Amino acid sequence: MASLEQTRQLVTEIPGPKSLELDKRRTSAVSAGVGVTLPVYVARAGGGIVEDVDGNRLIDLGSGIAVTTIGNSAPRVVDAVREQVAEFTHTCFMVTPYQSYVAVAEELNRITPGSGEKRSVLFNSGAEAVENSVKIARSYTRKTAVAAFDHAYHGRTNMAMALTAKSMPYKSGFGPFAPEIYRAPMSYPYRDGLLDKDLATDGELAAARAISVLDKQIGAANLAAVIIEPIQGEGGFIVPAEGFLPALVDWCRKNNVVFIADEVQSGFARTGAMFACEHEGIEPDLICTAKGIAGGLPLSAVTGRAEIMDAPHVSGLGGTFGGNPVACAAALASIATIENDGLIERAQQIERLITDVLLRMQAGDDRIGDVRGRGAMIAVELVKSGTSEPDAELTNKLATAAGAAGVIVLTCGMYGNIVRLLPPLTISDELLTEGLEVLRLLLADL
Ligand SMILES: Cc1ncc(COP(=O)(O)O)c(C=O)c1O
């Protein structure tokens, strides 16, 4: 296949005629329940570019929601997948196992935070990993309650929906939800700071507020697990105040509560560390991973302390496709790519490049309430001029205009007022700078 030129190029309106034709077929064939951000139908993708069926080349600042962190069709992944698919495609690990599943578990045990003995189990999606982490925690502690946080997103299956905070579009009309799920206040420095400056900077204070809810409204004696994204994804790339996560971990350890880090979005070099927990020096009991794990193939995992992971009875965990051999081959190639190509350092460079541009934009535009995030996971919180009131309308207009100009960006946040940037780590500085410049000009025009 000819290499994909790394330049933005628009040869038709966005979406172009072929995309529009395909989109007509979509509406009569695909459930209306599946939303589409930008109905541009993809022909090829790689580096920092997505090329559509009309020949338009768009700058990718979304990575398919933080999945293609090592780039689309990354060479090692392509080779590994080709080789594996020609050997065998499936046997079911629970029936006749294979080496690559074991190797992925070994790699996850090696690269996740925590030095003690660990075990892993593989699934297909982030939500499935989350559901199983709760099963494992309940099995280990013999307790039932689970606490999640404000602004949390953990997926779309029944328990994951219950753990997720936002009603529309994730939960509305889909209940009843799994019982014994409770919600604690998150540390959200930007919005906390509007009410109380100390709460914004003192993570231990923010943790004390959350721990009071865990203690008084649920009770440690009933609480099996606390699940948290160390940097919240769909909630708006909220980085908790320093000290918040360590204080929660401490409380969990003292109270026999399993601390689960959901690193589905923040994992695998995305934040400038292999896992976001490393920025706070915490060691979760269990860690859920997916998205960036396998270069775009569907795979997820729960990894954690051996005594917790080994608590469920034999055959209590599993699934037909979990740890599919093709996805496992891709995961091994992805981890090798991150480590051999210096992608953690690349995420740190991207952080500097993006935040430098965004902070300069913020200095001249009071609609940019906050710039935050780590690595190649950076967000801008947009507010109504001169206030801290969320501006979802401006956010949607900006994302739509960016798409039309050939730059793919995603929005998120409880109030829908956050533009999030998740470029693949293979994007060039030139493309990234160009994408940011497009956003700057569009925002100035709106
Ligand atoms: C933090 C987090 N957890 C869980 C999920 C669910 O993952 P999946 O969509 O693979 O089920 C997501 C997806 O966006 C996520 O960001």
Coordinates of C-alpha atoms and ligand atoms in Angstrom, one line a residue:
M1 CA 0.0 0.0 0.0
A2 CA 1.3 3.5 -0.9
S3 CA 2.3 5.5 2.1
L4 CA -0.3 7.9 3.3
E5 CA 0.8 11.5 2.7
Q6 CA 1.0 13.4 5.9
T7 CA -0.7 16.6 4.9
R8 CA -4.2 18.0 5.4
Q9 CA -6.1 18.2 2.1
L10 CA -9.7 19.0 1.3
V11 CA -10.8 18.1 -2.2
T12 CA -14.6 18.2 -1.5
E13 CA -16.9 19.7 1.0
I14 CA -16.9 17.8 4.3
P15 CA -18.6 15.3 4.2
G16 CA -18.0 14.7 0.5
P17 CA -20.4 13.0 -2.0
K18 CA -19.2 9.4 -1.4
S19 CA -19.5 9.9 2.4
L20 CA -22.9 11.4 2.1
E21 CA -24.0 8.4 0.0
L22 CA -22.7 6.0 2.6
D23 CA -24.3 8.0 5.3
K24 CA -27.7 7.5 3.6
R25 CA -27.1 3.8 3.7
R26 CA -26.1 4.1 7.4
T27 CA -29.4 5.7 8.4
S28 CA -31.4 2.9 6.8
A29 CA -29.2 0.0 7.9
V30 CA -27.6 1.0 11.3
S31 CA -29.5 1.6 14.5
A32 CA -30.3 5.3 15.1
G33 CA -29.0 4.7 18.6
V34 CA -25.4 4.8 17.4
G35 CA -24.3 8.5 17.1
V36 CA -21.6 9.6 14.6
T37 CA -19.4 12.6 15.4
L38 CA -18.3 13.4 11.8
P39 CA -19.9 11.4 9.0
V40 CA -16.7 11.2 7.0
Y41 CA -16.2 7.6 5.8
V42 CA -12.7 6.3 6.2
A43 CA -10.6 4.7 3.5
R44 CA -7.1 4.8 5.2
A45 CA -5.5 6.2 8.3
G46 CA -2.0 6.4 9.7
G47 CA 0.6 8.8 11.2
G48 CA -1.6 11.8 12.0
I49 CA -4.0 11.6 9.1
V50 CA -7.4 10.1 8.3
E51 CA -8.1 9.8 4.6
D52 CA -11.8 9.6 3.6
V53 CA -13.5 7.8 0.6
D54 CA -13.6 11.2 -1.3
G55 CA -9.9 11.6 -1.0
N56 CA -9.9 14.3 1.8
R57 CA -7.2 14.0 4.3
L58 CA -8.0 15.1 7.8
I59 CA -5.7 15.8 10.8
D60 CA -6.5 13.3 13.5
L61 CA -6.7 14.8 16.9
G62 CA -8.9 12.0 18.3
S63 CA -7.2 8.7 17.7
G64 CA -10.6 7.0 17.5
I65 CA -11.2 8.0 21.1
A66 CA -7.7 7.4 22.5
V67 CA -7.2 4.0 20.8
T68 CA -4.7 4.4 18.1
T69 CA -2.1 6.0 20.4
I70 CA 0.7 4.3 18.5
G71 CA -0.8 5.3 15.2
N72 CA -3.3 3.6 12.8
S73 CA -2.0 0.4 11.1
A74 CA 1.3 0.7 13.1
P75 CA 3.9 -1.4 11.2
R76 CA 4.7 -3.9 14.0
V77 CA 0.9 -4.4 14.6
V78 CA 0.3 -5.0 11.0
D79 CA 3.0 -7.6 10.8
A80 CA 2.0 -9.3 14.0
V81 CA -1.7 -9.5 13.0
R82 CA -0.9 -10.8 9.5
E83 CA 1.3 -13.5 11.0
Q84 CA -1.2 -14.6 13.6
V85 CA -4.3 -14.5 11.4
A86 CA -2.6 -16.9 9.0
E87 CA -1.8 -19.3 11.9
F88 CA -5.1 -19.5 13.8
T89 CA -7.8 -16.9 14.5
H90 CA -9.5 -18.4 17.5
T91 CA -9.6 -21.5 19.7
C92 CA -11.0 -19.8 22.9
F93 CA -8.4 -19.5 25.6
M94 CA -10.8 -21.3 28.0
V95 CA -10.9 -24.4 25.8
T96 CA -7.4 -24.8 24.3
P97 CA -5.1 -22.0 25.4
Y98 CA -2.2 -20.3 23.5
Q99 CA 1.0 -18.6 24.3
S100 CA 0.2 -15.0 23.3
Y101 CA -2.5 -14.6 25.9
V102 CA 0.0 -15.7 28.6
A103 CA 2.6 -13.3 27.1
V104 CA 0.2 -10.4 27.2
A105 CA -0.6 -11.1 30.8
E106 CA 3.1 -11.2 31.6
E107 CA 3.6 -7.9 29.8
L108 CA 0.7 -6.3 31.6
N109 CA 2.0 -7.6 35.0
R110 CA 5.4 -6.1 34.1
I111 CA 4.4 -2.6 32.9
T112 CA 1.5 -1.7 35.2
P113 CA 2.3 0.2 38.5
G114 CA 3.0 -2.0 41.5
S115 CA 6.0 -4.2 42.2
G116 CA 4.3 -7.2 43.9
E117 CA 3.1 -10.4 42.3
K118 CA 0.3 -9.7 39.8
R119 CA -2.1 -11.6 37.6
S120 CA -4.1 -10.4 34.5
V121 CA -7.3 -11.5 32.8
L122 CA -8.2 -10.5 29.2
F123 CA -11.6 -9.3 27.8
N124 CA -12.8 -7.4 24.8
S125 CA -13.9 -3.9 25.8
G126 CA -13.3 -1.4 28.4
A127 CA -16.8 -1.9 29.9
E128 CA -16.2 -5.6 30.2
A129 CA -12.9 -5.0 32.0
V130 CA -14.7 -2.6 34.4
E131 CA -17.6 -5.1 35.1
N132 CA -15.1 -7.9 35.8
S133 CA -12.9 -5.7 38.1
V134 CA -16.0 -5.3 40.3
K135 CA -16.7 -9.0 40.2
I136 CA -13.1 -9.7 41.3
A137 CA -13.2 -7.1 44.1
R138 CA -16.5 -8.4 45.4
S139 CA -15.2 -12.0 45.3
Y140 CA -12.1 -11.0 47.2
T141 CA -13.7 -8.8 49.9
R142 CA -17.0 -10.6 50.2
K143 CA -18.6 -7.1 50.2
T144 CA -21.0 -5.7 47.7
A145 CA -21.0 -1.8 47.5
V146 CA -19.0 0.0 44.9
A147 CA -18.2 3.7 44.8
A148 CA -17.6 5.7 41.7
F149 CA -17.1 9.5 41.3
D150 CA -18.9 12.5 39.9
H151 CA -18.2 13.0 36.2
A152 CA -17.1 9.3 35.9
Y153 CA -17.4 7.3 32.7
H154 CA -16.9 3.6 32.8
G155 CA -18.8 2.3 29.8
R156 CA -22.2 1.3 28.5
T157 CA -23.0 -2.2 29.9
N158 CA -25.4 -2.4 32.8
M159 CA -23.0 -2.1 35.7
A160 CA -20.7 0.3 33.8
M161 CA -23.8 2.5 33.1
A162 CA -24.5 2.5 36.8
L163 CA -21.0 3.6 37.6
T164 CA -21.1 6.3 34.9
A165 CA -22.2 9.7 36.1
K166 CA -23.8 11.4 33.1
S167 CA -27.4 10.6 32.2
M168 CA -27.6 11.8 28.6
P169 CA -26.7 10.1 26.4
Y170 CA -25.3 7.2 28.4
K171 CA -28.0 6.2 30.8
S172 CA -31.3 8.0 30.1
G173 CA -34.1 5.5 29.5
F174 CA -31.8 2.4 30.0
G175 CA -32.5 1.7 33.6
P176 CA -33.0 0.0 36.0
F177 CA -29.3 0.1 36.8
A178 CA -27.2 -2.3 38.9
P179 CA -27.7 -1.8 42.6
E180 CA -25.2 -1.0 45.3
I181 CA -23.4 1.7 43.3
Y182 CA -22.7 5.0 45.2
R183 CA -21.2 8.2 44.0
A184 CA -18.6 10.4 45.7
P185 CA -17.4 13.9 44.9
M186 CA -14.5 14.1 42.6
S187 CA -11.6 16.5 42.8
Y188 CA -12.2 19.0 39.9
P189 CA -9.6 21.8 40.5
Y190 CA -11.1 24.2 38.0
R191 CA -14.7 24.1 39.3
D192 CA -13.8 23.4 42.9
G193 CA -11.6 26.5 42.8
L194 CA -14.6 28.7 41.9
L195 CA -16.1 27.8 45.3
D196 CA -13.1 27.2 47.5
K197 CA -9.5 27.9 46.5
D198 CA -8.1 25.4 49.0
L199 CA -10.2 22.6 47.6
A200 CA -8.7 23.2 44.2
T201 CA -5.1 22.9 45.3
D202 CA -5.2 20.6 48.3
G203 CA -5.9 17.1 47.1
E204 CA -6.0 15.7 50.6
L205 CA -8.8 18.1 51.4
A206 CA -10.7 17.1 48.3
A207 CA -10.1 13.4 49.3
A208 CA -11.4 14.1 52.9
R209 CA -14.7 15.3 51.3
A210 CA -15.0 12.1 49.3
I211 CA -13.9 9.8 52.1
S212 CA -16.6 11.3 54.3
V213 CA -19.2 10.1 51.8
L214 CA -17.6 6.7 51.6
D215 CA -17.4 6.4 55.3
K216 CA -20.7 7.9 56.3
Q217 CA -23.1 7.1 53.4
I218 CA -21.8 3.7 52.5
G219 CA -19.5 2.4 55.3
A220 CA -16.2 0.7 54.8
A221 CA -17.7 -2.5 56.1
N222 CA -20.0 -2.7 53.1
L223 CA -17.7 -1.3 50.4
A224 CA -16.0 -3.7 48.1
A225 CA -14.3 -1.2 45.8
V226 CA -13.6 2.3 44.9
I227 CA -13.3 2.8 41.1
I228 CA -11.8 5.9 39.6
E229 CA -10.2 7.2 36.4
P230 CA -6.9 8.7 37.5
I231 CA -7.5 11.3 34.9
Q232 CA -11.1 11.4 33.9
G233 CA -11.8 10.9 30.2
E234 CA -15.4 11.5 29.1
G235 CA -15.9 13.6 32.2
G236 CA -13.6 16.2 30.8
F237 CA -9.9 15.3 31.3
I238 CA -10.1 16.2 34.9
V239 CA -6.8 15.9 36.6
P240 CA -7.5 15.7 40.4
A241 CA -5.6 17.9 42.7
E242 CA -2.2 16.5 43.8
G243 CA -2.6 14.3 46.8
F244 CA -6.2 13.3 46.1
L245 CA -5.5 9.8 44.7
P246 CA -2.8 8.8 47.3
A247 CA -5.2 9.8 50.1
L248 CA -7.9 7.6 48.6
V249 CA -5.5 4.7 48.1
D250 CA -4.4 5.0 51.8
W251 CA -8.0 5.0 53.0
C252 CA -8.8 2.0 50.8
R253 CA -5.8 0.0 52.1
K254 CA -6.7 0.7 55.7
N255 CA -10.3 -0.4 55.2
N256 CA -10.0 -3.5 53.0
V257 CA -11.5 -1.7 50.1
V258 CA -10.1 -2.6 46.6
F259 CA -8.8 0.5 44.8
I260 CA -9.6 0.1 41.1
A261 CA -7.9 2.5 38.6
D262 CA -9.8 2.7 35.3
E263 CA -7.0 3.5 32.9
V264 CA -9.0 2.5 29.9
Q265 CA -8.6 6.0 28.4
S266 CA -5.5 7.2 30.2
G267 CA -3.3 4.1 29.8
F268 CA -0.5 3.0 27.4
A269 CA 1.7 6.2 27.2
R270 CA -1.2 8.5 26.5
T271 CA -0.5 10.8 29.4
G272 CA 3.3 10.9 29.1
A273 CA 3.7 7.9 31.4
M274 CA 2.8 4.3 30.7
F275 CA -0.1 4.7 33.1
A276 CA -1.5 7.9 34.6
C277 CA -1.3 6.5 38.1
E278 CA 2.5 6.9 37.9
H279 CA 2.2 10.7 37.9
E280 CA 0.8 10.4 41.5
G281 CA 3.0 7.5 42.5
I282 CA 0.1 5.3 43.4
E283 CA -0.2 1.6 43.0
P284 CA -3.8 0.5 42.4
D285 CA -5.0 -2.9 43.6
L286 CA -6.6 -3.5 40.2
I287 CA -6.2 -1.6 37.0
C288 CA -8.6 -1.8 34.0
T289 CA -7.1 -1.3 30.5
A290 CA -8.4 -1.3 27.0
K291 CA -8.4 1.3 24.1
G292 CA -4.6 1.9 23.5
I293 CA -3.7 -1.7 24.5
A294 CA -3.7 -3.3 21.0
G295 CA -3.2 -0.6 18.3
G296 CA -6.9 -0.6 17.4
L297 CA -7.8 -4.3 17.9
P298 CA -10.4 -5.0 20.5
L299 CA -8.8 -6.1 23.7
S300 CA -9.1 -5.2 27.4
A301 CA -7.7 -6.4 30.7
V302 CA -7.9 -6.4 34.4
T303 CA -4.5 -6.6 36.1
G304 CA -3.8 -6.5 39.8
R305 CA -2.5 -8.0 43.0
A306 CA -2.3 -11.7 42.8
E307 CA -4.2 -12.5 45.9
I308 CA -7.2 -10.3 44.7
M309 CA -7.0 -11.5 41.1
D310 CA -7.0 -15.2 42.2
A311 CA -10.0 -14.8 44.5
P312 CA -12.7 -15.7 42.0
H313 CA -13.6 -19.5 41.7
V314 CA -12.3 -21.3 38.6
S315 CA -14.4 -20.5 35.5
G316 CA -15.9 -17.4 37.3
L317 CA -14.1 -15.2 34.8
G318 CA -13.8 -15.4 31.1
G319 CA -15.7 -15.1 27.9
T320 CA -15.7 -16.6 24.4
F321 CA -13.5 -14.0 22.7
G322 CA -11.6 -12.6 25.6
G323 CA -7.9 -12.4 24.8
N324 CA -8.4 -13.3 21.1
P325 CA -5.1 -14.4 19.6
V326 CA -5.1 -11.8 16.9
A327 CA -5.7 -9.0 19.4
C328 CA -3.0 -10.5 21.7
A329 CA -0.5 -10.4 18.9
A330 CA -1.4 -6.8 18.3
A331 CA -1.0 -6.0 22.0
L332 CA 2.4 -7.5 22.2
A333 CA 3.4 -5.5 19.1
S334 CA 1.8 -2.3 20.6
I335 CA 3.7 -2.5 23.9
A336 CA 7.0 -3.2 22.0
T337 CA 6.2 -0.1 19.8
I338 CA 5.6 2.1 22.8
E339 CA 8.8 1.0 24.5
N340 CA 11.1 0.8 21.5
D341 CA 10.0 4.0 19.8
G342 CA 10.2 6.2 22.8
L343 CA 6.4 7.0 22.7
I344 CA 6.2 8.0 26.4
E345 CA 8.7 10.8 25.7
R346 CA 6.8 11.7 22.6
A347 CA 3.6 12.1 24.6
Q348 CA 5.5 14.5 26.9
Q349 CA 6.7 16.5 23.9
I350 CA 3.2 16.7 22.6
E351 CA 2.0 18.0 26.0
R352 CA 4.5 20.8 25.8
L353 CA 3.6 21.7 22.2
I354 CA -0.2 21.7 22.8
T355 CA -0.3 23.4 26.2
D356 CA 2.1 26.1 25.0
V357 CA -0.3 27.0 22.2
L358 CA -3.5 26.6 24.3
L359 CA -2.2 28.7 27.2
R360 CA -1.3 31.5 24.8
M361 CA -4.8 31.3 23.3
Q362 CA -6.2 31.4 26.8
A363 CA -4.3 34.5 27.7
G364 CA -6.2 36.4 25.0
D365 CA -9.6 34.7 25.2
D366 CA -11.7 34.7 28.3
R367 CA -13.9 32.0 26.9
I368 CA -11.1 29.5 27.6
G369 CA -11.9 28.8 31.2
D370 CA -9.3 26.0 31.7
V371 CA -6.6 24.2 29.9
R372 CA -5.7 20.9 31.5
G373 CA -4.6 17.3 31.0
R374 CA -1.3 15.4 30.6
G375 CA 0.7 14.2 27.7
A376 CA -1.4 13.8 24.5
M377 CA -4.6 14.0 26.6
I378 CA -5.3 17.7 26.8
A379 CA -8.6 19.6 27.1
V380 CA -9.9 23.1 26.8
E381 CA -13.0 24.0 28.9
L382 CA -15.0 26.6 27.2
V383 CA -17.2 29.0 29.1
K384 CA -19.4 32.0 28.4
S385 CA -17.2 35.1 28.1
G386 CA -16.2 36.6 31.4
T387 CA -18.0 33.9 33.4
S388 CA -17.4 30.3 34.4
E389 CA -20.7 29.2 32.9
P390 CA -20.2 26.2 30.6
D391 CA -20.7 27.0 26.9
A392 CA -21.7 23.7 25.2
E393 CA -23.0 25.6 22.1
L394 CA -19.7 27.2 21.4
T395 CA -18.0 23.9 22.0
N396 CA -20.2 22.1 19.4
K397 CA -19.8 24.9 16.9
L398 CA -16.0 24.7 17.2
A399 CA -15.9 20.9 16.9
T400 CA -18.2 21.0 13.9
A401 CA -16.3 23.8 12.2
A402 CA -13.0 21.9 12.9
G403 CA -14.4 18.8 11.2
A404 CA -15.5 20.9 8.1
A405 CA -12.0 22.4 8.0
G406 CA -10.4 18.9 8.1
V407 CA -9.5 18.6 11.7
I408 CA -11.0 15.8 13.8
V409 CA -11.7 16.8 17.4
L410 CA -13.9 15.3 20.1
T411 CA -16.0 17.0 22.8
C412 CA -16.7 15.8 26.3
G413 CA -17.6 16.8 29.8
M414 CA -20.6 16.7 32.1
Y415 CA -21.7 20.0 30.6
G416 CA -20.6 19.2 27.0
N417 CA -18.3 22.2 27.0
I418 CA -14.9 20.6 26.6
V419 CA -12.9 20.1 23.5
R420 CA -10.5 17.3 24.0
L421 CA -7.3 16.6 22.1
L422 CA -6.1 13.0 21.8
P423 CA -3.7 12.9 18.8
P424 CA -1.9 9.7 17.9
L425 CA 1.7 9.9 19.2
T426 CA 2.9 9.3 15.6
I427 CA 1.5 12.7 14.5
S428 CA 4.2 15.1 13.2
D429 CA 4.8 18.4 15.0
E430 CA 3.9 20.2 11.7
L431 CA 0.5 18.5 11.5
L432 CA -0.2 19.0 15.2
T433 CA 0.7 22.7 15.0
E434 CA -1.5 23.1 11.9
G435 CA -4.4 21.4 13.6
L436 CA -4.1 23.8 16.6
E437 CA -3.8 26.8 14.3
V438 CA -7.1 25.8 12.6
L439 CA -8.7 25.6 16.0
R440 CA -7.3 28.9 17.0
L441 CA -8.6 30.7 13.9
L442 CA -12.0 29.0 14.1
L443 CA -12.5 29.9 17.8
A444 CA -11.5 33.5 17.1
D445 CA -14.2 33.6 14.3
L446 CA -17.0 32.2 16.4
Ligands
LIG1 C1 -12.3 5.5 31.4 C2 -13.2 4.6 30.5 N1 -13.6 3.4 31.0 C3 -14.3 2.6 30.3 C4 -14.7 2.9 29.0 C5 -15.5 1.9 28.2 O1 -14.7 1.3 27.3 P1 -15.4 0.6 26.0 O2 -16.0 1.6 25.2 O3 -14.3 -0.1 25.3 O4 -16.4 -0.4 26.6 C6 -14.2 4.1 28.4 C7 -14.5 4.4 27.1 O5 -14.5 5.5 26.6 C8 -13.4 4.9 29.2 O6 -13.0 6.1 28.7

